[in-house]
């Protein structure tokens, strides 16, 4: 629902120019400052598709963006609920609990948890989210620079610990979203479908230097409950399904899915999730 999405910007697109100015080699903050501006004004981006190498120009009308972190929809013609988590900011666990209660009240028999392009967020929220689907065990392990391991256990009171579920992941699934994916996979709680995640699994601490610069140093590492490394490796799916070039995932948005959307979608990952949930477990 963002201005960029409406203008046709795709996850993974490479920004080459902003308003005709080459931004190659510029810092992230410098590029962001060129893109940001007052609501109602326009900015022009030259974008390269990383797969096809096609270069196109899009014009975006800026707007104030409100991120809704938890959205959901029943998939028409099924008893499957699709839940999309956009990020792990403060309060996400409580929002998810409320959504899951509504899903149970509607008699859902299956659940798709969509974590695609979720950049992560707060560690405590990742523990809270994973705990909604797990009865016991650990959500992750924290390993410090001396090799000491601290287990972060599942919090009691999860509201969706039995419903069959699938988790959708891709290269944009990172950080806290990888913690949740890894925890559910290690526990055998969910089938992961999609592509290997980004591979963010460290805690960076800031050390200020006398030159007024700073050093970001990794002081902790996140591991899955079984001790699998996330950093640079990511979480591999149980079923690898890639999306065709220029296909955007079918996400539960503010508006419920329509039957036409489901029937016409080319989102192979979403369709495989439906197929998996429709297949009886052996």
Short mmCIF file of C-alpha atoms in Angstrom, two decimals:
data_model
loop_
_atom_site.label_atom_id
_atom_site.label_comp_id
_atom_site.label_asym_id
_atom_site.label_seq_id
_atom_site.Cartn_x
_atom_site.Cartn_y
_atom_site.Cartn_z
CA UNK A 1 0.00 0.00 0.00
CA UNK A 2 2.98 2.34 -0.06
CA UNK A 3 3.61 4.98 -2.76
CA UNK A 4 6.58 2.93 -4.00
CA UNK A 5 4.48 -0.21 -4.34
CA UNK A 6 1.77 1.69 -6.20
CA UNK A 7 4.41 3.06 -8.60
CA UNK A 8 5.67 -0.45 -9.38
CA UNK A 9 8.86 -0.58 -7.33
CA UNK A 10 9.80 -4.23 -6.68
CA UNK A 11 11.69 -5.77 -3.74
CA UNK A 12 15.34 -6.09 -4.78
CA UNK A 13 15.27 -3.28 -7.34
CA UNK A 14 18.59 -1.41 -7.55
CA UNK A 15 18.36 2.38 -7.38
CA UNK A 16 20.69 3.92 -9.98
CA UNK A 17 19.51 7.53 -10.12
CA UNK A 18 17.30 9.86 -8.07
CA UNK A 19 15.75 12.71 -10.07
CA UNK A 20 18.32 12.04 -12.79
CA UNK A 21 21.32 12.23 -10.43
CA UNK A 22 23.60 9.18 -10.35
CA UNK A 23 23.76 7.87 -6.78
CA UNK A 24 26.39 5.19 -7.42
CA UNK A 25 28.81 5.10 -4.50
CA UNK A 26 26.78 7.44 -2.31
CA UNK A 27 26.02 6.43 1.27
CA UNK A 28 22.64 5.01 2.21
CA UNK A 29 21.77 8.14 4.21
CA UNK A 30 22.65 10.39 1.26
CA UNK A 31 20.41 8.42 -1.10
CA UNK A 32 17.55 8.32 1.41
CA UNK A 33 17.77 12.10 1.92
CA UNK A 34 17.35 12.59 -1.84
CA UNK A 35 14.30 10.30 -1.96
CA UNK A 36 12.51 11.72 1.09
CA UNK A 37 10.47 14.89 0.75
CA UNK A 38 7.15 16.58 1.55
CA UNK A 39 3.95 14.60 1.03
CA UNK A 40 2.36 15.32 -2.33
CA UNK A 41 5.62 16.06 -4.13
CA UNK A 42 7.19 13.70 -6.64
CA UNK A 43 10.51 11.91 -6.96
CA UNK A 44 11.82 10.05 -9.99
CA UNK A 45 13.84 6.84 -9.59
CA UNK A 46 15.88 4.99 -12.20
CA UNK A 47 15.74 1.32 -11.24
CA UNK A 48 17.52 -1.82 -12.42
CA UNK A 49 15.87 -5.21 -12.12
CA UNK A 50 18.57 -7.45 -10.57
CA UNK A 51 17.37 -10.51 -12.50
CA UNK A 52 16.65 -9.19 -15.99
CA UNK A 53 19.02 -6.16 -15.79
CA UNK A 54 16.21 -4.09 -17.31
CA UNK A 55 16.41 -0.39 -16.43
CA UNK A 56 13.18 1.58 -16.01
CA UNK A 57 12.15 4.96 -14.65
CA UNK A 58 9.28 5.35 -12.17
CA UNK A 59 7.75 8.49 -10.71
CA UNK A 60 6.56 8.26 -7.11
CA UNK A 61 4.21 10.69 -5.41
CA UNK A 62 5.43 11.04 -1.86
CA UNK A 63 3.03 10.46 1.03
CA UNK A 64 3.08 9.98 4.77
CA UNK A 65 3.38 6.23 5.29
CA UNK A 66 1.69 4.36 8.12
CA UNK A 67 3.02 0.82 8.49
CA UNK A 68 0.45 -1.75 9.58
CA UNK A 69 2.58 -4.57 10.93
CA UNK A 70 -0.06 -7.32 11.13
CA UNK A 71 -2.68 -7.84 8.43
CA UNK A 72 -4.66 -10.94 7.60
CA UNK A 73 -7.34 -12.41 5.38
CA UNK A 74 -9.20 -15.68 4.99
CA UNK A 75 -8.32 -17.16 1.60
CA UNK A 76 -11.59 -17.27 -0.40
CA UNK A 77 -12.92 -20.77 -0.97
CA UNK A 78 -10.78 -22.24 1.83
CA UNK A 79 -10.58 -22.39 5.61
CA UNK A 80 -6.99 -21.12 5.50
CA UNK A 81 -6.02 -17.79 7.08
CA UNK A 82 -3.15 -15.76 5.62
CA UNK A 83 -1.29 -13.55 8.11
CA UNK A 84 1.29 -11.04 6.89
CA UNK A 85 3.86 -9.63 9.33
CA UNK A 86 5.58 -6.55 7.89
CA UNK A 87 7.98 -6.00 10.80
CA UNK A 88 8.73 -6.65 14.46
CA UNK A 89 8.23 -3.24 16.05
CA UNK A 90 6.92 -2.71 19.56
CA UNK A 91 3.47 -4.20 20.16
CA UNK A 92 3.49 -6.70 17.29
CA UNK A 93 3.00 -9.69 19.60
CA UNK A 94 -0.19 -8.23 21.09
CA UNK A 95 -1.48 -7.33 17.62
CA UNK A 96 -0.79 -10.86 16.43
CA UNK A 97 -2.52 -12.39 19.46
CA UNK A 98 -5.67 -10.42 18.66
CA UNK A 99 -5.53 -11.50 14.99
CA UNK A 100 -5.05 -15.15 15.92
CA UNK A 101 -8.04 -15.04 18.26
CA UNK A 102 -10.16 -13.70 15.37
CA UNK A 103 -8.84 -16.42 13.08
CA UNK A 104 -9.74 -19.14 15.59
CA UNK A 105 -13.20 -17.64 16.00
CA UNK A 106 -13.73 -17.95 12.23
CA UNK A 107 -12.89 -21.65 12.31
CA UNK A 108 -9.66 -21.59 10.34
CA UNK A 109 -8.09 -25.03 9.85
CA UNK A 110 -4.76 -23.82 8.43
CA UNK A 111 -2.49 -20.79 8.66
CA UNK A 112 0.00 -19.14 6.32
CA UNK A 113 2.47 -16.88 8.14
CA UNK A 114 3.98 -14.60 5.50
CA UNK A 115 7.40 -13.27 6.54
CA UNK A 116 8.61 -12.40 3.05
CA UNK A 117 10.55 -9.12 2.87
CA UNK A 118 10.18 -8.71 6.63
CA UNK A 119 13.35 -6.85 7.75
CA UNK A 120 12.99 -7.87 11.40
CA UNK A 121 13.02 -5.60 14.43
CA UNK A 122 12.96 -6.14 18.18
CA UNK A 123 14.34 -9.34 19.69
CA UNK A 124 11.70 -9.52 22.43
CA UNK A 125 8.94 -9.27 19.81
CA UNK A 126 10.44 -12.15 17.84
CA UNK A 127 10.33 -14.27 21.00
CA UNK A 128 6.74 -13.20 21.64
CA UNK A 129 5.63 -13.93 18.07
CA UNK A 130 7.28 -17.36 17.92
CA UNK A 131 5.75 -18.20 21.30
CA UNK A 132 2.25 -17.83 19.86
CA UNK A 133 2.85 -21.00 17.86
CA UNK A 134 5.05 -23.08 20.21
CA UNK A 135 4.11 -24.93 23.39
CA UNK A 136 7.59 -25.26 24.86
CA UNK A 137 11.31 -25.35 24.10
CA UNK A 138 13.49 -22.42 23.08
CA UNK A 139 13.04 -19.67 20.47
CA UNK A 140 16.76 -19.04 19.96
CA UNK A 141 20.21 -19.19 21.44
CA UNK A 142 22.30 -16.08 22.09
CA UNK A 143 26.06 -16.63 21.83
CA UNK A 144 28.45 -13.96 23.13
CA UNK A 145 32.00 -13.18 22.04
CA UNK A 146 33.38 -15.61 24.62
CA UNK A 147 31.24 -18.45 23.29
CA UNK A 148 28.81 -18.47 26.21
CA UNK A 149 25.32 -19.64 25.23
CA UNK A 150 22.09 -18.20 26.65
CA UNK A 151 18.80 -19.91 25.78
CA UNK A 152 15.69 -17.77 25.25
CA UNK A 153 12.73 -20.00 26.12
CA UNK A 154 9.24 -20.00 24.65
CA UNK A 155 6.87 -17.75 26.58
CA UNK A 156 3.77 -19.58 27.88
CA UNK A 157 0.26 -18.84 26.69
CA UNK A 158 0.56 -19.16 22.92
CA UNK A 159 -2.83 -18.91 21.23
CA UNK A 160 -2.13 -20.91 18.04
CA UNK A 161 0.02 -23.85 19.06
CA UNK A 162 -1.92 -26.56 17.22
CA UNK A 163 -3.20 -25.15 13.93
CA UNK A 164 -1.32 -26.55 10.87
CA UNK A 165 0.85 -23.81 9.41
CA UNK A 166 3.23 -22.80 6.65
CA UNK A 167 5.77 -19.97 6.80
CA UNK A 168 6.68 -18.06 3.64
CA UNK A 169 10.25 -16.72 3.47
CA UNK A 170 12.56 -15.15 0.87
CA UNK A 171 15.85 -13.27 0.53
CA UNK A 172 14.25 -10.24 2.19
CA UNK A 173 13.35 -12.17 5.36
CA UNK A 174 15.89 -10.97 7.93
CA UNK A 175 16.84 -10.61 11.57
CA UNK A 176 13.89 -11.21 13.92
CA UNK A 177 11.93 -12.80 11.07
CA UNK A 178 14.76 -15.33 10.68
CA UNK A 179 14.65 -16.07 14.40
CA UNK A 180 10.93 -16.94 14.16
CA UNK A 181 11.44 -18.98 10.98
CA UNK A 182 14.32 -20.95 12.49
CA UNK A 183 12.48 -21.61 15.74
CA UNK A 184 9.38 -22.96 14.00
CA UNK A 185 11.50 -25.07 11.65
CA UNK A 186 13.66 -26.55 14.42
CA UNK A 187 10.54 -27.47 16.40
CA UNK A 188 8.96 -29.13 13.38
CA UNK A 189 6.04 -26.78 13.94
CA UNK A 190 5.75 -25.36 10.41
CA UNK A 191 6.80 -26.05 6.83
CA UNK A 192 8.99 -23.26 5.44
CA UNK A 193 8.35 -22.45 1.77
CA UNK A 194 10.20 -20.00 -0.48
CA UNK A 195 13.87 -19.06 -0.65
CA UNK A 196 16.82 -18.91 1.76
CA UNK A 197 16.61 -15.87 4.03
CA UNK A 198 18.97 -12.90 4.18
CA UNK A 199 21.33 -14.14 6.88
CA UNK A 200 21.34 -11.53 9.64
CA UNK A 201 22.25 -13.04 12.96
CA UNK A 202 24.43 -10.67 14.95
CA UNK A 203 24.05 -7.92 17.55
CA UNK A 204 26.16 -4.89 16.66
CA UNK A 205 27.48 -2.69 19.48
CA UNK A 206 28.67 0.88 18.83
CA UNK A 207 32.12 1.92 20.06
CA UNK A 208 32.76 5.67 19.69
CA UNK A 209 36.30 6.68 18.68
CA UNK A 210 38.25 9.82 19.48
CA UNK A 211 38.11 10.90 15.82
CA UNK A 212 34.32 11.36 16.17
CA UNK A 213 33.80 8.22 14.10
CA UNK A 214 32.50 4.95 15.46
CA UNK A 215 33.14 1.24 15.14
CA UNK A 216 30.25 -1.20 14.87
CA UNK A 217 31.41 -4.51 16.29
CA UNK A 218 29.44 -7.76 16.49
CA UNK A 219 29.32 -8.76 20.16
CA UNK A 220 26.59 -11.41 20.06
CA UNK A 221 25.34 -13.98 17.59
CA UNK A 222 21.88 -15.45 17.21
CA UNK A 223 21.51 -19.18 16.66
CA UNK A 224 18.44 -21.33 16.13
CA UNK A 225 17.31 -23.51 19.05
CA UNK A 226 19.35 -26.39 17.57
CA UNK A 227 22.43 -24.20 17.33
CA UNK A 228 22.29 -23.47 13.59
CA UNK A 229 24.12 -20.33 12.51
CA UNK A 230 21.98 -17.64 10.84
CA UNK A 231 24.72 -15.09 10.07
CA UNK A 232 25.69 -15.22 6.38
CA UNK A 233 23.90 -18.57 6.02
CA UNK A 234 20.25 -17.69 6.48
CA UNK A 235 17.39 -20.11 7.04
CA UNK A 236 16.87 -22.54 4.16
CA UNK A 237 13.26 -23.46 3.31
CA UNK A 238 11.89 -27.00 3.51
CA UNK A 239 10.42 -26.49 0.04
CA UNK A 240 12.32 -24.21 -2.33
CA UNK A 241 9.96 -22.21 -4.53
CA UNK A 242 11.12 -19.15 -6.47
CA UNK A 243 8.97 -16.39 -7.90
CA UNK A 244 9.08 -15.52 -11.61
CA UNK A 245 10.71 -12.20 -12.45
CA UNK A 246 8.45 -9.16 -11.84
CA UNK A 247 5.93 -11.18 -9.80
CA UNK A 248 4.94 -9.53 -6.52
CA UNK A 249 3.83 -11.75 -3.66
CA UNK A 250 0.12 -11.88 -2.81
CA UNK A 251 0.07 -10.29 0.63
CA UNK A 252 -2.81 -10.02 3.07
CA UNK A 253 -3.36 -6.28 3.00
CA UNK A 254 -5.79 -3.94 4.70
CA UNK A 255 -8.52 -5.27 2.40
CA UNK A 256 -9.40 -9.02 2.43
CA UNK A 257 -8.34 -11.20 -0.49
CA UNK A 258 -10.81 -11.57 -3.32
CA UNK A 259 -11.49 -14.83 -5.14
CA UNK A 260 -10.25 -13.22 -8.38
CA UNK A 261 -6.93 -12.32 -6.76
CA UNK A 262 -6.35 -15.88 -5.60
CA UNK A 263 -7.37 -17.43 -8.93
CA UNK A 264 -5.22 -15.10 -11.02
CA UNK A 265 -2.13 -14.83 -8.82
CA UNK A 266 1.26 -15.94 -10.12
CA UNK A 267 2.62 -16.07 -6.58
CA UNK A 268 3.94 -19.64 -6.73
CA UNK A 269 5.06 -19.54 -3.09
CA UNK A 270 1.59 -18.66 -1.85
CA UNK A 271 -0.02 -21.30 -4.07
CA UNK A 272 2.42 -23.95 -2.81
CA UNK A 273 1.51 -22.99 0.76
CA UNK A 274 -2.17 -23.60 0.01
CA UNK A 275 -1.32 -26.93 -1.60
CA UNK A 276 0.80 -27.99 1.36
CA UNK A 277 -1.92 -27.17 3.88
CA UNK A 278 -4.47 -29.06 1.80
CA UNK A 279 -2.32 -32.23 1.80
CA UNK A 280 -2.91 -34.47 4.86
CA UNK A 281 0.15 -34.94 7.05
CA UNK A 282 1.70 -38.41 6.92
#
